[in-house]
Every structure is written in C-alpha cells, then in structure tokens.
Short mmCIF file of C-alpha atoms in Angstrom, two decimals:
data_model
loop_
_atom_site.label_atom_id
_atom_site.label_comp_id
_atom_site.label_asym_id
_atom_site.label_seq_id
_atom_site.Cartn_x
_atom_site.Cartn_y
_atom_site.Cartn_z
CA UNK A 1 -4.22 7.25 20.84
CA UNK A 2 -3.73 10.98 21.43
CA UNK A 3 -5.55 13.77 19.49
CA UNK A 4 -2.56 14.56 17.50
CA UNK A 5 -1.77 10.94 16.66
CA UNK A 6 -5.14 10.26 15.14
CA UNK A 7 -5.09 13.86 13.75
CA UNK A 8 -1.15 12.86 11.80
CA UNK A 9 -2.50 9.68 10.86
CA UNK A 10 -5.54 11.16 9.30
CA UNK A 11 -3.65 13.59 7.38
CA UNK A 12 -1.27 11.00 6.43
CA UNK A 13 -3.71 9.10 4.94
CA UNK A 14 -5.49 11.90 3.05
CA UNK A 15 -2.50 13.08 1.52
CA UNK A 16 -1.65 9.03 0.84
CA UNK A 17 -5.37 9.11 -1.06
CA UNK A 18 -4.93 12.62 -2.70
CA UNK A 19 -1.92 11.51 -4.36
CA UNK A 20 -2.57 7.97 -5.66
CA UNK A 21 -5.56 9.80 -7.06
CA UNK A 22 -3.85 12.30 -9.02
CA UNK A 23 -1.11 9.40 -10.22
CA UNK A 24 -4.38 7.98 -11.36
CA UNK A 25 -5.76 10.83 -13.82
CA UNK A 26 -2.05 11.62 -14.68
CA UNK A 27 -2.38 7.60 -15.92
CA UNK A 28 -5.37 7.91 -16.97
CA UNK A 29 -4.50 11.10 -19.12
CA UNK A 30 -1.54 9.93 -20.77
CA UNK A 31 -3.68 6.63 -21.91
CA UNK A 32 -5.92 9.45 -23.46
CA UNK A 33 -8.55 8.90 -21.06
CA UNK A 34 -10.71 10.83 -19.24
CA UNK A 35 -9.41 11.02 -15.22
CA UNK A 36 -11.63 8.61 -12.99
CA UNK A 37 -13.51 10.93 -10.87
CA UNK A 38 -13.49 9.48 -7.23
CA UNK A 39 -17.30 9.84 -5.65
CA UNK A 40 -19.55 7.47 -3.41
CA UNK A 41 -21.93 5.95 -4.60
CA UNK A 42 -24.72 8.59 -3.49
CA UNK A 43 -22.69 11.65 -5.06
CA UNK A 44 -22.19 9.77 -8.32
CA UNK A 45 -26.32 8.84 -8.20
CA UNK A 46 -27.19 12.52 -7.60
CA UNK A 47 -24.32 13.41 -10.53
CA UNK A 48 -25.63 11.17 -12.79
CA UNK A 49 -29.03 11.82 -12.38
CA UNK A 50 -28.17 15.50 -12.32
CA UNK A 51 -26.71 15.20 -15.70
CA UNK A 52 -29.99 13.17 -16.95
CA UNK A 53 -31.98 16.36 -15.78
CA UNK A 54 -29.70 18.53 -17.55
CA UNK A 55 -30.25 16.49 -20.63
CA UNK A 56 -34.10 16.85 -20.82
CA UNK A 57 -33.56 20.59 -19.81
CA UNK A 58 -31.22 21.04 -23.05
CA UNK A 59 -33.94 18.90 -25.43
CA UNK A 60 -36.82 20.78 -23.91
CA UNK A 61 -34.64 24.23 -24.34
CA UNK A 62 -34.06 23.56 -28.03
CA UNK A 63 -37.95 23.60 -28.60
CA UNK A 64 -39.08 25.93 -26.92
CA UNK A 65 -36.36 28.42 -27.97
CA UNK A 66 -36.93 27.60 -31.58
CA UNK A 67 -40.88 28.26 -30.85
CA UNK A 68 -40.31 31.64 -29.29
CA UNK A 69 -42.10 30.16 -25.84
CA UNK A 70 -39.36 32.37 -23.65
CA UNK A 71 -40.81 31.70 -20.22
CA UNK A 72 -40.65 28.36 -20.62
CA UNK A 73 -37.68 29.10 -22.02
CA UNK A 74 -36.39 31.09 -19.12
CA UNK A 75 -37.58 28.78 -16.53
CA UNK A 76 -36.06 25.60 -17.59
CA UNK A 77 -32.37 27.36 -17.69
CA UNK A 78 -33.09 29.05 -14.34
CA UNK A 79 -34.00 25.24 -13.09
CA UNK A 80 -30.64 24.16 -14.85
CA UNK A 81 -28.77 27.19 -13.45
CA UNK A 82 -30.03 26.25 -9.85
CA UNK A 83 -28.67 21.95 -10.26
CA UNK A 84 -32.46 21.81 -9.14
CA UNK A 85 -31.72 17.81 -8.63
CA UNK A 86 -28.59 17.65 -7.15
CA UNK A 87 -30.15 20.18 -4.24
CA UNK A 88 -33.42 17.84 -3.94
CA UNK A 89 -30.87 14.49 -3.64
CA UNK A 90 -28.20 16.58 -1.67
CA UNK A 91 -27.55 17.73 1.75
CA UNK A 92 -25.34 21.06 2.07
CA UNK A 93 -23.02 19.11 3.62
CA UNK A 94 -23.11 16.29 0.97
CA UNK A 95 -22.78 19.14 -1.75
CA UNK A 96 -19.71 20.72 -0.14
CA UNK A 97 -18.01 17.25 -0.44
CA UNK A 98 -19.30 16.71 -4.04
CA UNK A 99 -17.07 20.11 -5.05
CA UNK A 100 -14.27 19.02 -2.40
CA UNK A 101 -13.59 16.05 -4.23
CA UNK A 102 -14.39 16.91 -7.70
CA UNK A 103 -11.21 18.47 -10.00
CA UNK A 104 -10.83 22.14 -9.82
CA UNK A 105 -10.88 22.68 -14.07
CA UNK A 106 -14.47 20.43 -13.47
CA UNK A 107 -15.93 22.65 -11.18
CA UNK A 108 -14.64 25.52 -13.33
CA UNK A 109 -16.48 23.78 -16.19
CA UNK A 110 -18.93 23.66 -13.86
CA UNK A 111 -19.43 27.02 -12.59
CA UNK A 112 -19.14 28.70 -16.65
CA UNK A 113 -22.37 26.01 -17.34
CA UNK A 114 -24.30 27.42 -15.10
CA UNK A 115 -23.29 31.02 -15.53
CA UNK A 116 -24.29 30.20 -19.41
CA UNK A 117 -27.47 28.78 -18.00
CA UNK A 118 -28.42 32.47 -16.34
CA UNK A 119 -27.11 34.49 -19.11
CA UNK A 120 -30.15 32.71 -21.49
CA UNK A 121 -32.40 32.59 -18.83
CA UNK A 122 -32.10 36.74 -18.85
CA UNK A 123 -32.15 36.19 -22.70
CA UNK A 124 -35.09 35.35 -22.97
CA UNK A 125 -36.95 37.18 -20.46
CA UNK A 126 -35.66 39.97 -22.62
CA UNK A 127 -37.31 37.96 -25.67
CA UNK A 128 -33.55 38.78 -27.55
CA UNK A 129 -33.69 35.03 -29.53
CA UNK A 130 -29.80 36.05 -30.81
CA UNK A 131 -29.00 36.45 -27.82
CA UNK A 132 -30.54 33.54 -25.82
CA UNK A 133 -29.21 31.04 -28.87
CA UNK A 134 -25.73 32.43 -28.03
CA UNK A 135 -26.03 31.59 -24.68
CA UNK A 136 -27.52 28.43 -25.45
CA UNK A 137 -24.51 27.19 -27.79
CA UNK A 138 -22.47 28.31 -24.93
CA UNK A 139 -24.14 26.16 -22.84
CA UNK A 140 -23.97 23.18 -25.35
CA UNK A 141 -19.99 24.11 -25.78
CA UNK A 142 -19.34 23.53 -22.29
CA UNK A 143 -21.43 19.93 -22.26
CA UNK A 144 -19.00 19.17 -24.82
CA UNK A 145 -16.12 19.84 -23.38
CA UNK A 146 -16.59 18.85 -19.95
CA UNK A 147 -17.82 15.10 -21.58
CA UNK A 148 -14.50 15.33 -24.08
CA UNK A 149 -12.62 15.94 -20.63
CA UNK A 150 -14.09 13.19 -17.79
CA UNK A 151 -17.05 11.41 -19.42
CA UNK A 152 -15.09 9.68 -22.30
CA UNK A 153 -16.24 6.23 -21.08
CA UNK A 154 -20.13 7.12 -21.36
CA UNK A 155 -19.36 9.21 -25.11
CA UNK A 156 -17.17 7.14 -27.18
CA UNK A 157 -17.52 10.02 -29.57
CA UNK A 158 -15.00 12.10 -27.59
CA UNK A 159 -12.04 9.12 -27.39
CA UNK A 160 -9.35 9.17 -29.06
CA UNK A 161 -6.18 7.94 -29.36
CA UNK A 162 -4.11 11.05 -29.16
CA UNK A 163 -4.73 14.71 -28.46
CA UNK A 164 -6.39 16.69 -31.27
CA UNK A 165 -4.58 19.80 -32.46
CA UNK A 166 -6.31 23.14 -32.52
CA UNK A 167 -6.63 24.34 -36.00
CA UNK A 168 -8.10 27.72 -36.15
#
C-alpha cells in the first residue's frame, strides 16, 4: 500500500474514532452524565493516581493553611501546580497524548486548577492567609466542577437527573 493510502486510511479512521466519540459524550450528556473520557489504561492509572495525589495535597493544604505553616503551605500547591505524579508516571510524549485526547473545556479546567494552585502558593510565601484561602476555595471550586462535569460515576453527589438552574 502506498504512503498516501495508509496515510487516507489513517485519517479516515481517526476522524471515524473522533466522531463516534463525541456522539458518545453528546449521549452521554443528554442522559445527564458525565462524557466517558477515552484514555489507555496507563494514562487513566497516572490520571487517577494523579487525582489521589491531588487529594492528599488539598487535606494536607487545609491544615497547614489553617495553622499558619505557609512553606509547607507553599510547597504542597507548588507540588500540585507542577502534576508532580503525572510527570514521575509520564513520558513527554505520553503527556502530550494525555491533553490530545482529553476535552478542550477539561484541560481548560485543567489549566485554571493549576493556575489557582500558583496563585496560593505566592499567597503564602507572602504569609497573606486572605489571600491564600481565596486561592484555595478557588482551587476547591474548580475540583468541584470539573468532578460535577466528567467524574459523575466516582461522585454520586454531583448526578442528577436534569440540569440545575443557576440561581444567583
């Protein structure tokens, strides 16, 4: 098979892929459920175990925030900032594909986390608690809604059976 044969059939099949995914979430959302994000098996592992990290980061940030202890502070949002696991688990190539095939308003998500992450991180090497609780219930915000959005099926507390209305 020619160059360009294999190079149509592999775009064929991408785009084949791409959009049986997206009829998936579109499914998926209109159930009310979160869209099925499509990884193998290693970039869910390093995900998931990314997420576990981020976990103990948050409990470890709400005590030592509330006790004042700002490098400790400081260093655990830096490590949070930096997805310290997913760079231990992950090659850069492996990481490029994690953000190819994760959704673009996840990586958005994403990308604000982490952003939040710095902001208290400068917090509290500036010892400003206001501040550096702002940025943490920033931080705890965007957990929120990025589980509300694709992690449904692990927090039950974010189903439900039709869209909640904003009432500000």
């Amino acid at each position: 098979m020619s160059g360009k044969k294999i190079a149509v059939l592999l775009l064929a099949v991408s785009l084949t892929t791409s959009l049986a995914a997206m009829a998936e979430d579109r499914h998926a959302a209109a159930k009310g459920q979160a869209p099925v994000l499509t990884l193998t098996p290693k970039l869910r592992a390093a995900l998931v175990a990314e997420m576990a990290g981020v976990k103990a980061g948050v409990a470890e940030i709400s005590v030592s925030l509330a006790s004042g202890e700002w490098e400790k502070t400081a260093q655990r949002a830096l490590l949070i900032r930096d997805s310290y696991i997913m760079k231990q688990k992950l090659s850069p190539a492996e990481l490029e594909q994690l953000e190819r095939s994760l959704p673009a308003d996840f990586v958005a998500m994403d990308e604000g986390f982490h952003r939040q992450a710095e902001g208290l991180a400068h917090a509290a090497h500036a010892q400003d608690h206001e501040l550096a609780v702002f940025y943490f219930s920033k931080m705890l915000e965007g957990c929120g809604s990025c589980h509300a959005a694709y992690a449904t099926h692990t927090f039950a507390g974010f189903r439900r059976a039709e869209p909640a209305r904003h009432t500000h």
